[in-house]
Short mmCIF file of C-alpha atoms in Angstrom, two decimals:
data_model
loop_
_atom_site.label_atom_id
_atom_site.label_comp_id
_atom_site.label_asym_id
_atom_site.label_seq_id
_atom_site.Cartn_x
_atom_site.Cartn_y
_atom_site.Cartn_z
CA MET A 81 99.59 24.04 114.64
CA ASN A 82 96.27 25.93 114.33
CA ARG A 83 97.13 27.81 117.51
CA VAL A 84 100.40 28.88 116.01
CA ILE A 85 98.69 30.24 112.91
CA LEU A 86 96.09 32.13 114.96
CA ALA A 87 98.78 33.66 117.16
CA VAL A 88 100.78 34.73 114.14
CA LEU A 89 97.73 36.34 112.57
CA PHE A 90 96.78 38.10 115.80
CA PHE A 91 100.18 39.57 116.54
CA GLY A 92 100.99 40.24 112.91
CA LEU A 93 97.76 42.13 112.13
CA VAL A 94 96.57 43.60 115.41
CA ILE A 95 99.72 44.56 117.33
CA PRO A 96 101.26 46.87 114.67
CA ASN A 97 97.92 48.66 114.28
CA VAL A 98 97.42 49.11 118.02
CA PHE A 99 100.95 50.03 119.10
CA GLY A 100 102.17 51.85 115.95
CA ALA A 101 99.36 54.37 115.20
CA SER A 102 99.60 58.05 116.27
CA LEU A 103 98.50 61.51 115.14
CA SER A 104 100.46 64.60 114.15
CA LEU A 105 98.88 68.05 114.08
CA THR A 106 100.09 71.10 112.15
CA LEU A 107 98.67 74.64 112.31
CA GLY A 108 99.21 77.24 109.63
CA SER A 109 100.91 80.50 110.62
CA LEU A 110 98.71 83.58 111.15
CA SER A 111 99.56 87.04 109.85
CA SER A 112 98.83 90.01 112.09
CA VAL A 113 95.54 91.78 111.28
CA TYR A 114 93.74 95.00 112.15
CA GLU A 115 90.61 95.23 114.28
CA GLY A 116 87.58 94.27 112.19
CA GLN A 117 89.54 92.09 109.79
CA SER A 118 89.29 88.31 109.50
CA VAL A 119 91.88 85.58 109.16
CA THR A 120 91.68 81.85 108.39
CA LEU A 121 93.18 79.32 110.79
CA SER A 122 94.06 76.04 109.06
CA ALA A 123 94.89 72.75 110.79
CA THR A 124 96.11 69.49 109.25
CA VAL A 125 95.96 66.15 111.06
CA GLN A 126 97.83 63.06 109.82
CA ALA A 127 97.77 59.40 110.86
CA ILE A 128 101.26 57.98 111.51
CA GLY A 129 102.10 54.24 111.64
CA GLY A 130 98.57 52.95 111.12
CA SER A 131 94.97 53.95 110.54
CA VAL A 132 92.99 55.98 113.08
CA SER A 133 89.21 56.00 113.28
CA ASN A 134 86.80 58.59 114.72
CA THR A 135 89.30 61.41 114.24
CA ASP A 136 88.17 64.91 115.27
CA MET A 137 89.78 68.35 115.49
CA GLN A 138 88.57 70.81 118.12
CA LEU A 139 89.30 74.55 118.26
CA GLY A 140 89.43 75.66 121.86
CA THR A 141 87.10 78.31 123.23
CA LEU A 142 88.10 81.62 121.65
CA PRO A 143 89.42 84.39 123.90
CA SER A 144 87.34 87.51 124.37
CA GLY A 145 88.13 89.76 121.44
CA LEU A 146 87.91 87.01 118.78
CA SER A 147 84.89 85.33 117.24
CA THR A 148 84.01 82.72 114.63
CA SER A 149 80.82 81.54 112.96
CA ASP A 150 82.30 78.10 112.25
CA SER A 151 81.76 75.05 114.45
CA LEU A 152 84.58 74.64 116.93
CA LEU A 153 84.40 70.83 116.47
CA GLN A 154 85.38 69.55 113.02
CA ASN A 155 84.84 65.85 112.28
CA VAL A 156 87.52 64.11 110.22
CA GLY A 157 86.48 60.44 110.41
CA THR A 158 88.86 57.58 109.66
CA LEU A 159 92.40 58.29 108.49
CA SER A 160 94.35 55.50 106.80
CA ALA A 161 98.03 55.11 107.65
CA GLY A 162 99.86 58.17 106.24
CA GLY A 163 96.55 59.83 105.36
CA SER A 164 95.78 63.44 106.33
CA SER A 165 92.90 65.88 106.45
CA ALA A 166 92.76 69.69 106.69
CA LYS A 167 90.11 71.83 108.35
CA THR A 168 89.75 75.61 108.65
CA TRP A 169 88.08 78.19 110.89
CA GLY A 170 87.34 81.78 109.97
CA ILE A 171 88.42 84.05 112.85
CA THR A 172 87.22 87.66 113.16
CA ALA A 173 89.41 90.05 115.13
CA ASN A 174 87.21 92.37 117.19
CA THR A 175 89.64 93.82 119.73
CA ALA A 176 93.36 94.60 119.58
CA GLY A 177 95.61 92.21 121.50
CA THR A 178 97.79 89.12 121.20
CA TYR A 179 95.85 85.86 121.30
CA THR A 180 96.74 82.17 121.55
CA LEU A 181 94.54 79.75 119.56
CA THR A 182 94.56 76.08 120.56
CA VAL A 183 93.53 73.12 118.38
CA THR A 184 93.27 69.55 119.68
CA ALA A 185 93.17 66.35 117.56
CA THR A 186 91.69 63.11 118.95
CA GLY A 187 91.00 59.61 117.65
CA ASP A 188 90.34 56.03 118.77
CA SER A 189 93.22 54.30 120.54
CA VAL A 190 95.69 57.18 120.03
CA SER A 191 97.07 59.92 122.25
CA THR A 192 95.52 63.37 122.03
CA VAL A 193 97.75 65.97 120.35
CA THR A 194 97.52 69.75 120.78
CA SER A 195 98.99 72.66 118.83
CA ASN A 196 98.93 76.44 119.32
CA ALA A 197 99.07 79.44 116.99
CA THR A 198 99.46 83.11 117.92
CA LEU A 199 97.36 85.88 116.39
CA ALA A 200 98.37 89.54 116.79
CA VAL A 201 95.57 92.09 116.35
CA THR A 202 96.34 95.81 116.19
CA ALA A 203 94.10 98.87 116.03
CA ALA A 204 93.93 100.04 112.42
CA PRO A 205 95.48 103.43 111.60
CA PHE A 206 92.99 106.27 111.16
CA VAL A 207 94.09 109.59 109.72
CA SER A 208 92.09 112.81 110.18
CA VAL A 209 92.69 116.29 108.74
CA SER A 210 92.20 119.58 110.58
CA ASN A 211 93.26 123.24 110.76
CA LEU A 212 93.32 123.94 107.03
CA SER A 213 95.07 127.28 106.40
CA CYS A 214 94.85 128.96 102.99
CA GLY A 215 96.04 132.43 103.98
CA SER A 216 94.45 135.33 102.13
CA SER A 217 91.99 134.44 99.37
CA SER A 218 93.21 137.49 97.41
CA VAL A 219 96.74 137.47 96.05
CA THR A 220 98.69 139.75 93.75
CA LYS A 221 100.39 138.24 90.72
CA ASP A 222 103.99 137.11 91.39
CA ASN A 223 103.27 136.69 95.10
CA ASN A 224 103.06 133.40 96.96
CA VAL A 225 100.21 131.57 98.63
CA THR A 226 100.77 129.06 101.45
CA ILE A 227 98.53 126.06 102.14
CA SER A 228 98.89 123.95 105.27
CA TYR A 229 96.88 121.56 107.41
CA GLN A 230 97.29 119.18 110.33
CA LEU A 231 97.28 115.38 109.99
CA GLN A 232 96.74 113.06 112.96
CA ASN A 233 96.89 109.26 113.15
CA SER A 234 94.58 108.22 115.99
CA GLY A 235 94.90 104.49 115.19
CA GLY A 236 97.10 101.82 116.72
CA THR A 237 99.79 101.45 114.05
CA SER A 238 101.70 103.58 111.56
CA THR A 239 100.47 104.26 108.03
CA THR A 240 101.64 105.91 104.82
CA ILE A 241 99.97 109.18 103.81
CA THR A 242 100.02 110.56 100.26
CA ASN A 243 99.16 114.17 99.42
CA ASP A 244 98.50 114.98 95.74
CA LEU A 245 98.03 118.60 94.62
CA SER A 246 95.79 119.51 91.69
CA TYR A 247 96.09 123.03 90.22
CA ASP A 248 96.27 124.87 86.89
CA SER A 249 99.95 125.28 86.05
CA SER A 250 99.09 128.27 83.87
CA TYR A 251 98.25 130.20 87.04
CA PHE A 252 100.43 128.67 89.77
CA THR A 253 103.94 127.25 90.11
CA LEU A 254 105.07 125.19 93.10
CA VAL A 255 107.95 126.86 94.93
CA GLN A 256 108.05 124.89 98.21
CA GLY A 257 107.03 121.33 99.07
CA SER A 258 106.74 118.14 97.02
CA ASP A 259 103.91 117.09 94.75
CA PRO A 260 102.91 114.40 95.34
CA SER A 261 104.36 113.88 98.81
CA SER A 262 104.32 110.66 100.81
CA PHE A 263 105.46 109.95 104.36
CA ASP A 264 104.78 107.60 107.27
CA LEU A 265 102.87 108.76 110.34
CA ASN A 266 103.25 106.78 113.56
CA ALA A 267 100.34 105.69 115.73
CA GLY A 268 99.13 108.55 117.89
CA ALA A 269 101.37 111.07 116.13
CA SER A 270 100.46 114.27 114.29
CA THR A 271 102.25 116.43 111.75
CA SER A 272 101.65 119.33 109.37
CA ALA A 273 101.83 119.41 105.60
CA THR A 274 102.72 122.72 103.92
CA TRP A 275 103.10 123.97 100.34
CA LYS A 276 103.93 127.34 98.85
CA LEU A 277 102.82 128.26 95.32
CA LYS A 278 103.48 131.38 93.27
CA ALA A 279 100.63 133.11 91.42
CA ILE A 280 101.77 133.80 87.84
CA ALA A 281 98.55 134.90 86.06
CA CYS A 282 95.25 136.55 86.95
CA ALA A 283 91.99 134.67 87.49
CA SER A 284 90.01 132.98 90.23
CA LYS A 285 91.43 129.48 90.66
CA THR A 286 91.14 126.59 93.12
CA ILE A 287 93.94 124.36 94.40
CA THR A 288 92.80 120.93 95.59
CA ILE A 289 94.80 118.40 97.61
CA ALA A 290 93.72 114.75 97.57
CA ILE A 291 94.77 112.90 100.74
CA SER A 292 94.93 109.11 100.76
CA THR A 293 96.05 106.40 103.18
CA LEU A 294 96.09 102.61 103.08
CA ASN A 295 93.14 102.31 105.46
CA ASN A 296 90.81 105.28 105.43
CA ASP A 297 90.03 108.07 102.99
CA PRO A 298 90.45 111.51 104.63
CA GLU A 299 88.50 114.44 103.21
CA ASP A 300 90.21 116.32 100.37
CA GLN A 301 91.26 119.92 101.07
CA SER A 302 90.94 122.94 98.77
CA CYS A 303 91.71 126.68 98.68
CA THR A 304 90.35 129.22 96.18
CA TYR A 305 92.32 132.35 95.29
CA THR A 306 91.54 135.48 93.31
CA ILE A 307 94.73 136.62 91.58
CA SER A 308 94.94 140.31 90.67
CA GLY A 309 97.58 142.81 89.60
CA CYS A 310 97.72 141.89 85.91
CA PRO A 311 97.66 144.65 83.21
CA SER A 312 94.30 144.96 81.42
CA THR A 313 94.51 144.07 77.74
CA THR A 314 92.25 144.87 74.82
CA PRO A 315 91.53 141.77 72.70
CA GLU A 316 93.09 141.83 69.25
CA GLY A 317 90.78 143.63 66.72
CA ALA A 318 88.81 145.45 69.43
CA THR A 319 88.92 149.19 70.16
CA SER A 320 88.30 151.09 73.31
CA GLY A 321 85.88 153.98 73.47
CA PRO A 322 82.28 154.84 74.32
CA SER A 323 79.96 151.92 74.80
CA ILE A 324 76.70 151.40 72.91
CA LEU A 325 74.94 152.97 75.88
CA GLY A 326 76.87 156.20 75.27
CA LYS A 327 75.87 156.30 71.63
CA LEU A 328 72.25 155.94 72.67
CA GLY A 329 72.47 158.78 75.14
CA GLY A 330 73.11 156.68 78.32
CA GLU A 331 76.11 156.69 80.69
CA VAL A 332 79.47 156.59 78.91
CA THR A 333 81.95 154.00 80.12
CA THR A 334 85.54 153.78 79.04
CA ALA A 335 87.71 150.73 79.24
CA ALA A 336 90.35 151.55 81.86
CA GLU A 337 93.82 150.19 81.23
CA GLU A 338 95.88 149.18 84.25
CA LYS A 339 99.58 148.58 83.87
CA LEU A 340 101.52 147.00 86.72
CA THR A 341 105.31 147.10 86.92
CA THR A 342 107.47 145.69 89.71
CA VAL A 343 109.99 148.42 90.49
CA LEU A 344 111.72 146.89 93.51
CA GLU A 345 112.43 143.42 94.88
CA GLU A 346 114.49 143.08 98.02
CA SER A 347 115.27 140.40 100.62
CA ILE A 348 116.17 141.43 104.19
CA SER A 349 117.27 138.99 106.87
CA GLY A 350 118.25 141.39 109.61
CA THR A 351 119.97 140.52 112.87
CA LEU A 352 118.61 140.03 116.36
CA THR A 353 120.61 141.50 119.21
CA LEU A 354 120.04 141.75 122.92
CA GLU A 355 120.07 145.56 122.65
CA ASP A 356 117.38 145.58 119.92
CA ILE A 357 115.09 143.29 121.96
CA ALA A 358 115.53 145.36 125.11
CA GLN A 359 114.85 148.60 123.18
CA ILE A 360 111.66 147.28 121.54
CA LEU A 361 110.34 145.75 124.77
CA GLY A 362 110.92 149.06 126.53
CA ASP A 363 109.25 151.07 123.76
CA VAL A 364 106.03 149.04 123.97
CA ASP A 365 106.19 148.52 127.74
CA LEU A 366 106.31 144.70 127.69
CA ASP A 367 107.69 143.02 130.81
CA TYR A 368 109.85 140.23 129.34
CA ASP A 369 113.45 139.18 129.93
CA ALA A 370 115.47 140.18 126.83
CA GLU A 371 118.06 137.42 127.35
CA GLN A 372 115.37 134.75 127.53
CA ILE A 373 113.76 136.13 124.36
CA LEU A 374 117.13 135.99 122.56
CA ALA A 375 117.60 132.35 123.64
CA LEU A 376 114.05 131.56 122.59
CA ASN A 377 114.79 132.66 119.02
CA LYS A 378 118.17 130.99 118.50
CA ASP A 379 116.74 128.20 116.29
CA LEU A 380 114.28 130.38 114.38
CA GLU A 381 114.98 132.13 111.10
CA PHE A 382 113.28 135.28 109.76
CA THR A 383 113.43 136.77 106.28
CA ARG A 384 111.52 139.70 104.78
CA GLU A 385 110.74 139.38 101.08
CA ILE A 386 109.79 142.84 99.78
CA SER A 387 108.28 143.76 96.43
CA VAL A 388 107.05 147.16 95.25
CA ASP A 389 104.58 147.34 92.36
CA LYS A 390 103.90 150.51 90.39
CA ILE A 391 100.32 150.60 89.11
CA ASP A 392 99.52 152.94 86.22
CA LYS A 393 95.77 153.53 85.90
CA ASN A 394 95.46 155.66 82.76
CA GLY A 395 98.20 157.96 83.94
CA LYS A 396 97.30 157.89 87.62
CA ILE A 397 100.22 156.29 89.47
CA GLU A 398 99.69 154.20 92.60
CA TYR A 399 102.00 151.90 94.53
CA LEU A 400 101.47 148.63 96.34
CA SER A 401 104.34 147.49 98.59
CA THR A 402 104.13 143.90 99.83
CA ILE A 403 106.20 142.53 102.74
CA SER A 404 106.22 138.74 103.10
CA LEU A 405 107.57 137.75 106.50
CA VAL A 406 108.99 134.20 106.25
CA ILE A 407 109.41 132.38 109.59
CA THR A 408 111.29 129.06 109.56
CA ASN A 409 111.23 126.74 112.58
CA ALA A 410 114.54 124.85 112.89
CA SER A 411 114.13 124.12 116.61
CA GLY A 412 113.01 120.51 116.27
CA LYS A 413 109.90 121.43 118.29
CA PHE A 414 106.25 121.79 117.37
CA LEU A 415 105.36 125.37 118.30
CA GLN A 416 101.86 126.66 119.07
CA ASN A 417 100.26 130.01 119.95
CA ILE A 418 103.26 131.94 118.63
CA LYS A 419 103.46 135.71 119.19
CA ILE A 420 105.70 137.49 116.67
CA ILE A 421 106.93 141.06 117.09
CA GLU A 422 107.60 143.09 113.91
CA ASN A 423 109.39 146.42 114.40
CA ILE A 424 109.20 148.73 111.37
CA PRO A 425 111.24 151.94 111.10
CA LYS A 426 109.22 155.13 110.48
CA GLU A 427 111.31 155.76 107.35
CA VAL A 428 109.93 152.52 105.89
CA ILE A 429 106.26 152.82 106.93
CA GLY A 430 105.31 155.97 108.77
CA SER A 431 102.37 154.62 110.79
CA ALA A 432 100.66 151.37 111.73
CA SER A 433 97.46 152.79 110.24
CA LEU A 434 99.06 152.42 106.78
CA ILE A 435 99.46 148.64 107.18
CA ASN A 436 96.96 146.18 105.75
CA SER A 437 96.97 142.40 106.20
CA ASP A 438 94.63 139.45 105.96
CA TYR A 439 96.41 138.22 109.09
CA GLU A 440 95.09 139.71 112.31
CA PHE A 441 97.62 141.84 114.15
CA ASP A 442 97.79 144.03 117.25
CA VAL A 443 99.30 147.50 117.14
CA LEU A 444 101.72 147.79 120.06
CA LYS A 445 103.05 151.16 118.95
CA GLU A 446 101.90 153.47 116.17
CA ASP A 447 105.52 154.17 115.05
CA PRO A 448 104.94 151.16 114.20
CA VAL A 449 105.48 148.00 116.24
CA ILE A 450 102.93 145.28 115.51
CA GLN A 451 102.31 141.75 116.81
CA PHE A 452 101.10 138.80 114.76
CA THR A 453 99.90 135.49 116.26
CA LEU A 454 100.36 132.12 114.58
CA ASP A 455 98.34 129.13 115.73
CA GLU A 456 101.14 126.65 115.07
CA LEU A 457 104.47 126.12 113.35
CA PRO A 458 105.76 122.54 113.02
CA SER A 459 109.45 121.78 113.10
CA ASP A 460 111.31 122.22 109.79
CA TYR A 461 108.41 124.16 108.29
CA SER A 462 108.07 127.77 107.20
CA GLU A 463 105.10 130.09 107.53
CA ILE A 464 104.60 133.29 105.53
CA ILE A 465 102.82 136.32 106.97
CA THR A 466 102.06 138.94 104.35
CA TYR A 467 101.17 142.57 104.92
CA THR A 468 100.98 145.53 102.54
CA THR A 469 101.03 149.31 102.37
CA ASN A 470 99.85 151.59 99.59
CA ASN A 471 103.05 153.64 99.88
CA GLU A 472 106.19 153.18 97.84
CA LEU A 473 109.00 151.61 99.84
CA LYS A 474 112.32 152.98 98.67
CA LYS A 475 115.57 151.03 98.61
CA GLU A 476 117.51 153.73 100.48
CA ASN A 477 115.02 153.61 103.35
CA LEU A 478 115.18 149.84 103.62
CA ALA A 479 118.84 150.15 104.65
CA SER A 480 117.68 151.24 108.10
CA TRP A 481 115.64 148.06 108.59
CA THR A 482 118.39 146.05 110.26
CA SER A 483 116.50 144.60 113.22
CA SER A 484 115.02 141.11 112.76
CA PRO A 485 111.49 140.20 113.85
CA PHE A 486 111.40 137.92 116.87
CA ILE A 487 109.10 135.53 118.70
CA LEU A 488 107.93 136.91 122.00
CA GLU A 489 106.50 133.65 123.33
CA PHE A 490 105.13 130.28 122.26
CA GLN A 491 103.89 127.00 123.66
CA GLU A 492 105.66 123.76 122.84
CA GLN A 493 103.50 120.83 121.82
CA SER A 494 104.64 117.58 123.38
CA LEU A 495 105.50 114.73 121.03
CA CYS A 496 103.19 112.67 123.21
CA ALA A 497 100.19 114.94 122.65
CA GLY A 498 97.29 112.76 121.54
CA VAL A 499 99.25 109.54 122.10
CA SER A 500 97.34 106.93 124.11
CA CYS A 501 99.39 103.96 125.32
CA LYS A 502 97.25 100.85 125.57
CA ASN A 503 97.76 98.21 128.23
CA LEU A 504 99.06 95.02 126.67
CA SER A 505 99.01 91.51 128.08
CA CYS A 506 102.33 90.52 129.74
CA LYS A 507 103.72 94.04 129.20
CA GLU A 508 104.40 96.80 131.70
CA ASN A 509 103.09 100.07 130.28
CA LEU A 510 105.85 102.67 130.73
CA GLY A 511 103.82 105.37 128.98
CA CYS A 512 104.77 107.68 126.13
CA ASN A 513 108.43 108.54 125.63
CA GLU A 514 108.75 112.33 125.36
CA LEU A 515 111.87 111.98 123.22
CA THR A 516 110.32 109.70 120.60
CA GLY A 517 106.56 110.22 120.90
CA LYS A 518 106.13 106.43 121.03
CA CYS A 519 104.87 104.07 123.73
CA ASP A 520 107.48 102.16 125.74
CA TYR A 521 106.88 98.73 127.27
CA ASP A 522 108.83 96.21 129.36
CA ASN A 523 108.13 92.47 129.43
CA LEU A 524 106.60 91.23 132.67
CA THR A 525 108.44 88.49 134.56
CA ASP A 526 108.01 85.02 133.00
CA GLY A 527 105.56 82.84 134.91
CA ILE A 528 103.14 85.59 135.95
CA SER A 529 99.53 84.54 135.41
CA CYS A 530 97.79 86.31 132.51
CA GLY A 531 94.53 84.39 132.40
CA GLU A 532 92.98 81.03 133.13
CA ASN A 533 95.65 78.34 132.62
CA LYS A 534 97.92 80.93 131.01
CA LEU A 535 101.30 82.36 131.94
CA CYS A 536 103.53 85.14 130.65
CA LYS A 537 106.59 84.14 128.68
CA ALA A 538 108.93 86.55 126.85
CA GLY A 539 106.24 89.24 126.86
CA LYS A 540 103.50 86.98 125.49
CA CYS A 541 100.55 85.28 127.15
CA VAL A 542 100.72 81.53 126.43
CA ALA A 543 99.10 78.34 127.68
CA LYS A 544 100.72 76.85 130.79
CA GLU A 545 101.98 73.77 128.96
CA GLU A 546 103.48 75.95 126.27
CA ALA A 547 105.13 78.21 128.82
CA GLY A 548 107.32 75.30 129.87
CA GLN A 549 108.60 74.64 126.34
CA VAL A 550 111.59 76.27 124.72
CA THR A 551 109.67 77.56 121.71
CA GLY A 552 106.02 78.23 120.92
CA ALA A 553 103.89 77.20 117.97
CA THR A 554 103.65 80.42 115.93
CA THR A 555 104.62 79.21 112.48
CA ALA A 556 103.61 76.28 110.35
CA GLU A 557 106.86 74.52 111.19
CA GLU A 558 106.62 75.30 114.90
CA GLY A 559 102.94 74.36 114.93
CA THR A 560 103.62 70.70 114.17
CA LYS A 561 103.23 68.46 117.21
CA THR A 562 104.16 64.91 116.13
CA GLN A 563 104.22 61.84 118.35
CA PRO A 564 107.47 59.81 118.07
CA ASP A 565 107.22 57.18 115.34
CA TYR A 566 107.81 53.81 117.09
CA THR A 567 106.57 51.75 114.15
CA LEU A 568 109.91 50.01 113.58
CA VAL A 569 110.40 49.33 117.30
CA TYR A 570 106.87 47.93 117.62
CA GLY A 571 107.44 45.82 114.54
CA ILE A 572 110.62 44.27 115.94
CA ILE A 573 108.97 43.64 119.29
CA GLY A 574 105.91 42.10 117.60
CA LEU A 575 108.10 39.88 115.38
CA ALA A 576 110.09 38.71 118.40
CA ILE A 577 106.86 37.81 120.21
CA ILE A 578 105.57 35.92 117.18
CA LEU A 579 108.81 33.95 116.81
CA GLY A 580 108.84 33.22 120.53
CA ILE A 581 105.29 31.85 120.47
CA ALA A 582 106.03 29.77 117.36
CA TYR A 583 109.15 28.36 118.96
CA TYR A 584 107.21 27.56 122.16
CA PHE A 585 104.47 25.58 120.40
CA THR A 586 106.99 23.80 118.17
CA ARG A 587 109.02 22.63 121.17
CA LYS A 588 105.87 21.59 122.98
CA LYS A 589 104.70 19.47 120.01
CA LYS A 590 108.06 17.69 119.78
CA LYS A 591 107.85 16.73 123.39
#
């Protein structure tokens, strides 16, 4: 009988603990991060069907490009049946790439379990500002100023850029562009930002644009303008006349009143014909194909905004005529090094020597035909070139100005300019797509080696054992690797053995 009791105790207490215990391992999901950022990998181990002693969790050797200051081996100790323990590792992302992290859980008398998590690291966006253009620093009241600059994202992912203008609304009004303006800029891409403001009062004022992104803080941009052309006024209660120096026998100065009146405002679009181009090219002896020039300008728009100001300086009448040449690029292309031909009838301005501009220009013909050069003109943007003459432009003479300006030549900036396509694990680098300006990739064939004990699968580099499974462990749910729970089966088997032994000894005693 004692043997029966001992057998029952042995199989009832020992067998379930030995045959029923197992471990399950769950990894937390990892969000993608930028280079230089850190992320926490969490792992939870649980004892199933019995207690497990000497439990440990081990983070595998980190791939090149990742680092941690935590111990790879984390001791858990003894887990009671159903008990669990969580451990974490702080992972620093040093280099862009897609990485597989492997954690293994071990314990006495149980099978080792392994789980994987995937960490995607991208190069952080970095926005820089260049080619600030303020135009002329001197502007006449009721004329426009144009501010533009170039933005480039040299990082590895897109970002949102916000431009916020700061100016005195008593002196400027915004006539083109949004304030503030926000837009996304893709990795490796560049674009221009442009605003046009109208000067409405006289002073020296600065316009500042604050540029912000989610990742870096580009330098703010600013332009200072001196606005002139306003009538002089005598403050209320004051009188004009000789100064105190005159009364004392010195030089006499008299306050000079200046009255400005706009006497003409006109907008001329003009037309561009093959005959006009051929005539102008022949007049200035330029060897270009007129048909090609006409085709080159089919998606470009030109408008001349003309204003004539009459300036009365104590009875002395002067005139200032301002021509603002507005060029709009509707070609869908980013244009650079643009040469613009402006043909002006002699009835409008008699000689090129009478033309003034803060924009540099070449005189091709004194009659005049002049050439301006623009550094760049992004698609769907407008640029304004302003020039003046101290002569009065008359409305009847403007009727002869029917020919439109035209672009003689330009260079087209590729959408892929500045785009660097990085080589990615398990991806074939197809280079930059000229139509989109983005990098194209194809997945390499599944099963190709991508490292020690690693294979490519669906464009990702995974451990060999994972490559043979249908899904990978990239989320908390997928990261759970649980051994089948045979507790009930082991219990039935153990009970059957116990009953069999009891029956055997009982029969033997009866005999």
